[in-house]
Coordinates of C-alpha atoms in Angstrom, one line a residue:
X1 CA 67.2 121.2 94.3
X2 CA 70.3 119.1 95.6
X3 CA 69.7 115.9 97.7
X4 CA 70.5 116.1 101.7
X5 CA 73.6 115.5 102.9
X6 CA 75.5 117.4 100.3
X7 CA 76.5 120.4 101.7
X8 CA 80.2 119.5 101.5
X9 CA 79.7 118.6 97.7
X10 CA 77.9 121.5 96.2
X11 CA 78.6 125.3 95.9
X12 CA 75.7 127.0 96.2
X13 CA 74.5 130.4 95.2
X14 CA 70.8 131.7 95.5
X15 CA 69.7 134.5 93.1
X16 CA 67.0 136.9 94.0
X17 CA 64.7 136.8 90.8
X18 CA 62.0 139.4 92.0
X19 CA 58.5 139.5 92.3
X20 CA 56.5 136.5 91.1
X21 CA 54.1 138.4 88.3
X22 CA 51.5 135.8 88.3
X23 CA 50.1 132.8 89.7
X24 CA 49.1 131.3 93.2
X25 CA 52.4 132.9 94.1
X26 CA 51.5 136.5 92.7
X27 CA 53.3 139.0 94.8
X28 CA 55.7 136.9 96.5
X29 CA 59.8 137.2 96.2
X30 CA 61.0 134.1 94.1
X31 CA 64.3 132.6 93.9
X32 CA 66.4 130.6 92.1
X33 CA 69.6 128.0 93.2
X34 CA 72.8 127.4 91.1
X35 CA 74.3 124.2 92.3
X36 CA 78.0 123.5 90.9
X37 CA 79.3 120.0 92.2
X38 CA 82.8 120.3 94.0
X39 CA 84.9 118.0 96.1
X40 CA 84.2 117.6 99.5
X41 CA 86.1 119.3 101.7
X42 CA 89.0 116.9 102.5
X43 CA 89.4 118.1 106.5
X44 CA 85.5 118.5 107.6
X45 CA 85.0 115.0 108.4
X46 CA 88.6 113.6 108.9
X47 CA 88.0 109.7 109.9
X48 CA 90.9 108.4 112.7
X49 CA 90.4 104.9 111.4
X50 CA 92.6 106.1 108.2
X51 CA 94.7 108.6 110.3
X52 CA 95.8 105.6 112.5
X53 CA 96.5 103.5 109.4
X54 CA 98.6 106.0 108.2
X55 CA 100.9 105.9 111.5
X56 CA 100.6 101.6 110.9
X57 CA 102.7 102.0 108.2
X58 CA 105.1 104.6 109.3
X59 CA 105.9 102.3 112.8
X60 CA 105.6 98.8 110.5
X61 CA 109.3 98.3 111.5
X62 CA 109.0 100.3 114.6
X63 CA 109.4 97.6 117.2
X64 CA 112.6 96.7 116.2
X65 CA 113.8 100.9 116.2
X66 CA 112.3 100.6 119.9
X67 CA 113.7 97.7 121.4
X68 CA 117.1 97.9 119.9
X69 CA 118.7 101.0 122.1
X70 CA 116.7 99.8 125.2
X71 CA 118.7 96.2 124.9
X72 CA 121.9 98.6 124.1
X73 CA 121.5 100.9 126.9
X74 CA 120.8 97.7 129.0
X75 CA 124.1 96.2 127.8
X76 CA 125.6 99.4 127.9
X77 CA 125.0 99.9 131.8
X78 CA 125.9 96.4 132.8
X79 CA 129.1 97.0 130.9
X80 CA 129.8 100.0 132.7
X81 CA 129.6 99.0 136.3
X82 CA 133.2 97.2 135.4
X83 CA 136.6 98.4 135.0
X84 CA 138.7 97.3 132.5
X85 CA 140.9 95.1 134.4
X86 CA 137.5 93.7 136.5
X87 CA 135.6 92.8 132.9
X88 CA 138.9 91.1 131.5
X89 CA 139.5 89.1 135.0
X90 CA 135.5 88.3 134.6
X91 CA 136.0 87.1 131.2
X92 CA 138.9 84.4 131.5
X93 CA 138.0 83.0 135.0
X94 CA 134.5 81.1 136.2
X95 CA 134.0 83.9 138.8
X96 CA 131.4 86.5 138.4
X97 CA 129.6 84.0 136.5
X98 CA 126.4 85.1 136.8
X99 CA 127.0 88.5 135.5
X100 CA 129.1 87.3 132.3
X101 CA 125.7 85.4 131.6
X102 CA 124.1 88.5 131.5
X103 CA 126.3 90.7 130.1
X104 CA 126.2 87.7 127.0
X105 CA 122.5 87.4 127.0
X106 CA 122.1 91.2 126.4
X107 CA 125.0 91.2 123.7
X108 CA 123.2 88.4 122.2
X109 CA 119.5 90.1 122.3
X110 CA 121.2 93.0 120.9
X111 CA 122.5 91.2 118.0
X112 CA 119.4 89.1 117.6
X113 CA 117.5 92.3 117.3
X114 CA 119.9 94.4 115.2
X115 CA 120.1 91.7 112.6
X116 CA 116.2 91.4 112.3
X117 CA 115.7 94.6 111.6
X118 CA 118.2 94.8 108.7
X119 CA 117.0 91.6 107.3
X120 CA 112.9 93.1 107.9
X121 CA 113.8 96.5 106.8
X122 CA 112.5 96.6 102.5
X123 CA 115.4 97.0 100.4
X124 CA 116.0 100.7 98.6
X125 CA 114.0 100.9 95.2
X126 CA 115.5 103.5 92.5
X127 CA 114.0 104.6 89.9
X128 CA 117.1 104.9 87.1
X129 CA 115.0 106.6 84.7
X130 CA 112.1 107.0 83.2
X131 CA 110.7 107.7 79.1
X132 CA 107.5 109.4 77.8
X133 CA 106.2 108.6 74.3
X134 CA 105.4 111.8 72.1
X135 CA 103.1 110.8 68.8
X136 CA 104.4 112.1 65.4
X137 CA 102.9 115.5 64.8
X138 CA 101.0 114.3 62.3
X139 CA 98.3 112.8 64.8
X140 CA 98.1 116.2 66.5
X141 CA 94.4 117.9 66.0
X142 CA 93.5 120.9 67.6
X143 CA 89.9 121.3 69.4
X144 CA 88.4 122.7 66.5
X145 CA 89.8 119.7 63.9
X146 CA 88.8 117.7 66.7
X147 CA 85.2 118.6 66.3
X148 CA 85.6 119.0 62.0
X149 CA 86.9 115.6 61.8
X150 CA 83.9 114.2 64.4
X151 CA 81.0 115.4 62.0
X152 CA 82.8 114.2 59.0
X153 CA 82.9 110.3 60.3
X154 CA 79.4 110.2 60.2
X155 CA 79.6 108.8 63.9
X156 CA 77.3 111.7 65.8
X157 CA 74.6 113.9 65.3
X158 CA 74.8 117.9 65.9
X159 CA 73.5 117.4 69.5
X160 CA 76.1 114.9 70.5
X161 CA 78.9 117.3 68.6
X162 CA 77.7 120.5 70.2
X163 CA 78.1 118.6 73.6
X164 CA 81.4 117.6 73.0
X165 CA 82.6 121.2 71.8
X166 CA 81.0 122.9 74.8
X167 CA 83.1 119.8 77.4
X168 CA 86.5 120.5 75.1
X169 CA 85.8 124.3 76.0
X170 CA 86.1 124.3 79.4
X171 CA 88.4 121.0 79.4
X172 CA 91.8 122.9 80.0
X173 CA 92.8 120.4 76.9
X174 CA 94.7 122.7 74.6
X175 CA 95.4 122.5 70.3
X176 CA 98.1 120.1 70.1
X177 CA 97.1 116.9 71.8
X178 CA 97.3 113.6 69.7
X179 CA 94.7 111.3 68.6
X180 CA 94.9 108.1 66.2
X181 CA 93.9 108.7 62.6
X182 CA 91.5 105.7 62.9
X183 CA 89.1 107.6 65.6
X184 CA 87.9 109.8 62.6
X185 CA 87.4 106.9 59.7
X186 CA 83.8 105.9 59.0
X187 CA 84.9 102.5 59.8
X188 CA 84.8 100.5 63.7
X189 CA 87.9 101.6 65.3
X190 CA 87.5 99.8 68.5
X191 CA 88.5 96.4 66.7
X192 CA 91.8 94.1 67.9
X193 CA 93.4 95.2 65.0
X194 CA 93.5 98.7 65.2
X195 CA 94.3 98.1 69.1
X196 CA 97.2 96.3 68.6
X197 CA 98.6 98.7 66.2
X198 CA 97.8 101.7 68.6
X199 CA 99.9 99.7 71.5
X200 CA 103.0 98.7 69.1
X201 CA 103.2 102.3 68.4
X202 CA 103.2 104.0 72.2
X203 CA 104.3 100.8 73.9
X204 CA 107.6 100.5 71.4
X205 CA 108.3 104.1 71.1
X206 CA 108.3 104.7 74.9
X207 CA 110.7 101.2 75.6
X208 CA 113.0 102.5 72.8
X209 CA 113.5 105.5 74.3
X210 CA 113.8 104.3 77.8
X211 CA 116.3 101.6 76.6
X212 CA 118.1 104.0 74.8
X213 CA 118.6 106.5 77.4
X214 CA 119.5 103.5 80.6
X215 CA 121.8 101.6 78.4
X216 CA 120.6 98.4 79.4
X217 CA 119.6 95.2 77.2
X218 CA 116.1 94.2 77.1
X219 CA 117.6 90.5 77.7
X220 CA 118.8 92.4 81.3
X221 CA 114.9 93.2 82.5
X222 CA 113.8 90.2 85.0
X223 CA 110.4 92.0 85.7
X224 CA 108.0 93.4 83.8
X225 CA 104.7 95.1 84.3
X226 CA 102.2 96.4 82.3
X227 CA 98.7 98.3 82.7
X228 CA 96.8 98.8 80.3
X229 CA 93.0 99.6 81.3
X230 CA 90.7 99.1 78.5
X231 CA 92.6 96.9 75.7
X232 CA 93.6 93.5 77.1
X233 CA 94.1 91.1 74.2
X234 CA 95.3 87.6 74.0
X235 CA 98.4 87.3 73.9
X236 CA 98.7 89.9 76.6
X237 CA 100.7 93.4 76.2
X238 CA 103.4 92.0 78.0
X239 CA 103.7 89.3 76.1
X240 CA 104.0 91.0 72.7
X241 CA 106.9 93.4 74.4
X242 CA 108.6 89.8 75.3
X243 CA 108.1 88.7 71.1
X244 CA 109.2 92.0 70.2
X245 CA 112.2 92.6 72.6
X246 CA 113.3 89.2 72.7
X247 CA 113.5 89.1 76.5
X248 CA 114.5 86.0 78.0
X249 CA 112.6 82.6 78.9
X250 CA 112.6 83.3 83.1
X251 CA 111.3 87.0 82.7
X252 CA 108.2 87.9 85.5
X253 CA 105.8 89.4 83.5
X254 CA 102.4 90.5 84.5
X255 CA 99.6 92.1 82.6
X256 CA 97.4 94.8 84.8
X257 CA 93.8 95.2 82.8
X258 CA 90.8 97.3 84.1
X259 CA 92.4 99.4 87.1
X260 CA 91.9 102.8 85.3
X261 CA 93.9 106.1 85.6
X262 CA 95.9 105.3 88.9
X263 CA 96.9 101.6 87.7
X264 CA 100.4 102.9 86.9
X265 CA 101.3 103.3 90.6
X266 CA 99.6 100.1 91.6
X267 CA 102.3 98.8 88.7
X268 CA 104.8 100.3 90.3
X269 CA 103.8 99.1 93.6
X270 CA 103.8 95.2 92.3
X271 CA 107.7 96.1 90.6
X272 CA 108.9 97.0 94.2
X273 CA 107.2 93.7 95.6
X274 CA 108.6 91.7 93.1
X275 CA 112.2 93.5 93.4
X276 CA 112.1 93.2 97.3
X277 CA 111.4 89.3 96.5
X278 CA 114.3 89.2 93.9
X279 CA 117.4 90.6 95.3
X280 CA 120.0 92.1 92.8
X281 CA 117.5 92.6 89.8
X282 CA 116.0 95.5 87.6
X283 CA 112.0 96.0 86.6
X284 CA 110.5 97.8 83.6
X285 CA 106.8 99.1 84.6
X286 CA 104.7 100.1 81.0
X287 CA 101.6 102.6 81.7
X288 CA 99.1 103.2 78.8
X289 CA 95.8 103.3 77.4
X290 CA 94.5 102.8 73.7
X291 CA 92.5 106.0 72.6
X292 CA 91.0 104.1 69.5
X293 CA 89.8 101.2 71.5
X294 CA 88.1 102.9 74.0
X295 CA 86.5 105.3 71.3
X296 CA 82.7 105.9 71.8
X297 CA 80.7 106.5 68.7
X298 CA 76.7 106.6 70.4
X299 CA 75.0 109.5 71.5
X300 CA 75.0 109.1 75.4
X301 CA 76.3 112.3 76.8
X302 CA 77.6 110.6 79.8
X303 CA 79.9 108.1 77.6
X304 CA 81.0 111.0 75.1
X305 CA 83.0 112.7 77.9
X306 CA 85.9 110.2 77.4
X307 CA 86.4 111.3 74.2
X308 CA 87.0 114.5 75.0
X309 CA 89.4 114.3 77.3
X310 CA 91.7 110.9 76.6
X311 CA 94.6 111.4 74.4
X312 CA 97.6 109.3 73.2
X313 CA 100.1 108.6 75.6
X314 CA 102.7 106.1 77.4
X315 CA 105.3 105.7 80.1
X316 CA 107.9 103.6 80.8
X317 CA 110.1 103.2 83.8
X318 CA 112.9 101.3 84.9
X319 CA 113.3 100.4 88.4
X320 CA 116.4 98.6 89.9
X321 CA 117.1 97.5 93.5
X322 CA 121.1 96.8 92.4
X323 CA 123.3 98.8 94.8
X324 CA 125.7 99.5 91.8
X325 CA 123.0 101.6 90.3
X326 CA 122.0 104.1 93.0
X327 CA 124.6 106.2 91.6
X328 CA 123.2 106.5 88.4
X329 CA 119.9 106.4 89.7
X330 CA 117.4 109.5 89.5
X331 CA 114.9 108.7 92.3
X332 CA 114.3 106.7 95.6
X333 CA 110.8 105.5 96.2
X334 CA 109.9 106.5 99.6
X335 CA 106.6 105.4 99.9
X336 CA 103.0 104.1 98.3
X337 CA 99.8 104.3 99.3
X338 CA 96.4 102.8 98.6
X339 CA 92.9 103.0 98.7
X340 CA 90.2 101.4 97.2
X341 CA 86.6 102.0 97.6
X342 CA 85.1 99.4 95.3
X343 CA 83.2 98.2 98.2
X344 CA 80.6 100.9 98.0
X345 CA 78.4 100.1 94.9
X346 CA 78.3 104.6 93.8
X347 CA 82.2 103.8 93.9
X348 CA 82.1 100.6 91.9
X349 CA 79.8 102.0 89.0
X350 CA 81.1 105.4 89.1
X351 CA 83.8 104.5 86.1
X352 CA 81.6 101.4 83.8
X353 CA 82.3 100.4 80.8
X354 CA 79.0 98.7 79.2
X355 CA 76.9 99.2 76.0
X356 CA 74.3 102.0 75.7
X357 CA 70.9 101.3 74.1
X358 CA 72.5 101.2 70.8
X359 CA 74.8 98.4 71.7
X360 CA 77.4 101.0 71.3
X361 CA 80.2 100.3 73.8
X362 CA 81.6 103.0 76.2
X363 CA 82.5 104.0 79.1
X364 CA 79.8 105.3 81.4
X365 CA 80.9 108.8 84.0
X366 CA 78.6 108.8 86.9
X367 CA 77.6 112.7 87.7
X368 CA 78.2 112.0 91.1
X369 CA 82.4 111.5 90.0
X370 CA 83.3 114.6 91.9
X371 CA 81.3 113.5 95.2
X372 CA 83.1 109.8 94.8
X373 CA 86.6 110.9 93.8
X374 CA 86.8 113.4 96.5
X375 CA 86.0 110.9 99.3
X376 CA 88.8 108.0 97.8
X377 CA 91.7 111.4 97.6
X378 CA 90.4 112.5 101.1
X379 CA 90.6 109.0 102.5
X380 CA 94.1 108.7 100.8
X381 CA 95.6 112.1 101.7
X382 CA 94.4 111.3 105.3
X383 CA 97.1 107.9 105.5
X384 CA 99.2 109.3 103.8
X385 CA 99.8 111.9 105.7
X386 CA 101.5 110.8 108.9
X387 CA 104.0 109.6 106.6
X388 CA 105.2 112.8 105.6
X389 CA 104.3 115.5 107.2
X390 CA 106.5 117.7 109.7
X391 CA 106.1 117.1 113.2
X392 CA 105.0 120.6 113.3
X393 CA 101.9 120.1 111.3
X394 CA 100.8 117.1 112.7
X395 CA 100.6 118.6 116.0
X396 CA 98.7 122.0 114.7
X397 CA 96.1 118.8 112.7
X398 CA 95.5 117.3 116.0
X399 CA 95.0 120.1 118.5
X400 CA 92.8 121.5 115.9
X401 CA 90.9 118.3 115.8
X402 CA 90.3 117.7 119.1
X403 CA 89.5 121.3 119.9
X404 CA 86.7 121.0 117.0
X405 CA 85.6 118.1 118.5
X406 CA 85.2 119.1 122.3
X407 CA 83.7 122.3 120.7
X408 CA 81.0 120.0 119.2
X409 CA 82.0 121.7 115.8
X410 CA 82.4 118.2 114.4
X411 CA 78.8 116.6 116.2
X412 CA 77.0 119.6 114.3
X413 CA 78.6 118.8 111.0
X414 CA 77.3 115.4 111.4
X415 CA 73.8 116.1 112.7
X416 CA 73.6 118.8 110.0
X417 CA 73.2 115.7 107.2
X418 CA 69.5 115.6 108.4
X419 CA 68.5 119.3 107.7
X420 CA 66.8 120.0 104.7
X421 CA 69.5 122.1 102.0
X422 CA 68.4 125.2 102.6
X423 CA 69.0 125.0 106.4
X424 CA 72.0 123.3 105.4
X425 CA 73.4 126.1 104.1
X426 CA 73.1 128.9 106.8
X427 CA 73.8 126.0 109.4
X428 CA 77.4 126.7 107.6
X429 CA 77.7 130.0 107.2
X430 CA 80.8 131.6 108.8
X431 CA 80.7 131.9 112.8
X432 CA 83.2 133.9 114.8
X433 CA 82.9 131.3 117.8
X434 CA 82.9 127.8 115.2
X435 CA 86.9 126.5 115.1
X436 CA 87.9 126.5 112.0
X437 CA 89.3 123.2 110.4
X438 CA 92.9 123.2 109.9
X439 CA 94.2 122.3 106.5
X440 CA 97.7 121.2 106.9
X441 CA 100.6 123.0 104.7
X442 CA 101.6 120.1 102.0
X443 CA 104.1 122.2 100.9
X444 CA 106.3 121.7 103.6
X445 CA 106.5 117.8 102.7
X446 CA 106.6 117.9 98.8
X447 CA 108.7 120.4 96.6
X448 CA 106.8 119.2 93.3
X449 CA 103.5 117.8 92.9
X450 CA 102.0 115.9 89.9
X451 CA 98.6 115.2 90.2
X452 CA 96.8 113.0 87.8
X453 CA 95.4 115.5 84.9
X454 CA 92.1 114.2 84.5
X455 CA 90.0 117.6 84.0
X456 CA 90.6 121.2 84.5
X457 CA 88.0 120.8 87.1
X458 CA 89.3 118.3 89.1
X459 CA 92.6 119.9 89.4
X460 CA 91.0 123.4 90.5
X461 CA 89.2 121.7 93.2
X462 CA 91.9 119.7 94.7
X463 CA 93.8 123.3 94.3
X464 CA 91.4 124.7 96.4
X465 CA 91.2 121.7 99.1
X466 CA 94.7 121.3 99.4
X467 CA 95.6 124.9 99.8
X468 CA 98.2 124.9 96.7
X469 CA 98.9 127.6 94.6
X470 CA 99.5 127.8 90.8
X471 CA 102.6 127.0 91.1
X472 CA 102.2 123.8 92.6
X473 CA 99.6 122.8 89.6
X474 CA 101.6 123.6 86.9
X475 CA 102.9 120.7 86.0
X476 CA 99.4 119.1 86.0
X477 CA 98.0 121.5 84.7
X478 CA 100.6 122.1 81.3
X479 CA 100.3 118.5 80.9
X480 CA 96.6 118.8 80.4
X481 CA 96.8 121.3 78.1
X482 CA 99.6 119.9 76.0
X483 CA 99.1 116.1 76.1
X484 CA 95.4 115.8 77.7
X485 CA 94.7 113.2 79.8
X486 CA 96.7 110.2 78.8
X487 CA 95.7 107.9 82.1
X488 CA 97.7 106.3 83.9
X489 CA 101.2 107.8 82.3
X490 CA 100.1 111.3 82.8
X491 CA 102.0 111.6 86.2
X492 CA 105.1 110.8 84.2
X493 CA 104.7 113.7 81.8
X494 CA 104.2 116.3 84.7
X495 CA 107.4 114.8 86.1
X496 CA 109.1 115.1 83.0
X497 CA 107.7 118.8 83.2
X498 CA 109.6 119.4 86.2
X499 CA 112.9 117.7 84.6
X500 CA 112.5 119.8 81.8
X501 CA 112.2 123.1 83.6
X502 CA 115.4 122.1 86.3
X503 CA 113.6 122.3 89.1
X504 CA 114.4 119.0 90.4
X505 CA 117.0 119.5 92.9
X506 CA 119.1 117.0 95.1
X507 CA 116.8 115.9 98.1
X508 CA 113.7 117.0 96.7
X509 CA 110.5 114.9 97.5
X510 CA 108.2 114.4 94.9
X511 CA 104.3 113.4 95.2
X512 CA 102.5 111.5 92.4
X513 CA 98.5 111.6 93.1
X514 CA 96.3 109.1 90.6
X515 CA 93.0 108.4 90.8
X516 CA 90.3 106.4 88.9
X517 CA 87.7 103.4 88.1
X518 CA 86.9 101.5 90.9
X519 CA 87.3 104.0 92.5
X520 CA 90.8 103.9 93.4
X521 CA 93.2 106.6 94.8
X522 CA 97.2 106.0 94.9
X523 CA 100.0 107.9 96.0
X524 CA 104.0 107.6 95.4
X525 CA 106.5 109.3 97.3
X526 CA 109.7 109.9 95.5
X527 CA 113.2 111.3 96.5
X528 CA 115.5 112.9 94.1
X529 CA 119.0 111.4 94.7
X530 CA 120.8 114.2 92.5
X531 CA 120.0 117.1 90.8
X532 CA 118.4 116.8 87.9
X533 CA 119.6 119.0 84.6
X534 CA 117.6 119.3 82.1
X535 CA 117.7 117.2 79.2
X536 CA 119.5 117.6 75.8
X537 CA 117.3 114.6 74.7
X538 CA 114.4 111.9 75.4
X539 CA 112.1 114.5 76.6
X540 CA 108.4 114.6 75.4
X541 CA 108.8 118.9 76.4
X542 CA 112.0 120.0 74.9
X543 CA 110.1 121.5 71.6
X544 CA 107.1 123.7 73.9
X545 CA 108.8 124.0 77.3
X546 CA 109.5 127.6 76.9
X547 CA 106.1 128.0 76.2
X548 CA 104.6 127.4 79.7
X549 CA 103.3 128.2 81.8
X550 CA 101.1 130.0 79.6
X551 CA 98.3 132.4 81.3
X552 CA 95.9 130.3 80.2
X553 CA 96.7 127.6 82.4
X554 CA 95.6 129.1 85.5
X555 CA 92.5 130.8 83.9

């Protein structure tokens, strides 16, 4: 039976099993309860502090915008009192000095306010282009081949193989994902040598394509940010890139480790901050994960799950703050909102790297990962909403929240956390008098959705909670099916999918939502500068885009 307080997190079905034939309860009706873990309903218990945080982001520089019109109106009203001849006479003579002082003071204040706003305003950040690595076909495996190779490696018993097979069948992953050859060998794969070999393959493959597409020289790159959660050698991956491409000696280099699947947006955020501090510059952001180094050869089921989902992948972006790059850039960065739940011990331990009882290293996935992830996502979306939702949607949401508050709906929800599970079920059966929560229509704020392709279950739950359509989730499901979970780079494979379909038009807004260990959830919003034509080269979807969307994606 579910623990108290999980009525938002579990889908519960009570099944009548008939009459108990024997025992102390003979003759009594018996029931069984089926419980399936789900994401929490995002709008059932919205915390206003996160809504306020979103408006804080929105009005960060609003003081300048508020002061400037007031000063301008006062200045205009003061000048309007005088005719042209009177104003000239006042400026050329000492008479009327008091009025002249007021006019000049207001003019100075107006100039100072506008100047302060211009310098305080963030510089525009352009995404010139990006590249996603596509491995060679000899690294491609079907789900059946994956299990057979795992069996031949001799690292798993039959129970572990059967468990991985069941996970794969319901994972949403197709038969064309990529894995390193080394993981199926009988030898140990999580070695520095194997990690460096895989890193060189995926990172240099993505960067070679990026430099070719953008025609920029590696020596022109002023800022380099690399994120890889598990594999962090010395020298770092960023140093490996600098050495390989012979980049300049004064490059600002950063290497982010241990930050999970949401680290791609964190890396973009860091690159943005560095570009704000270093004008007329370009940055390269590389997001990847090493599959072989993260391979778990043991029998702990919670640590076998990553084996089934994670696949090879890497993305590389070229970001610029140079005005001359506007004409050739694809997108401008509008917003980044980051949420970190690491202060909570359950969130901190939800995705945890450790050794099992046999000293095999791996990632342990908590059974409460859906609930924990859902809370982080809900917090992030609540903070993001004031920045992106149309005013009408915000009004509907707040009026509904106030109505539910005064009708006592939110109070009853809080008090029901103390009820036993069976009473919780009856407590929340539909009632005609209860005010239903209003779910904002995020399709009015974004034309394209790139939600981290973590698993089929996570994507289904996010679609349900956010009120999205199958088409909105198409890029995420297609990426999971074709490339698997490529960790922090998955959101870029999804954007590459939208471009390959020719769907990105001028002015479209793209929402990238990523979540991972910590527990963290991050959002990035991009706006298309121009229509993106379907590429002839340099896109990982070119050989298979016509096969998507497949019917299997929505099943």
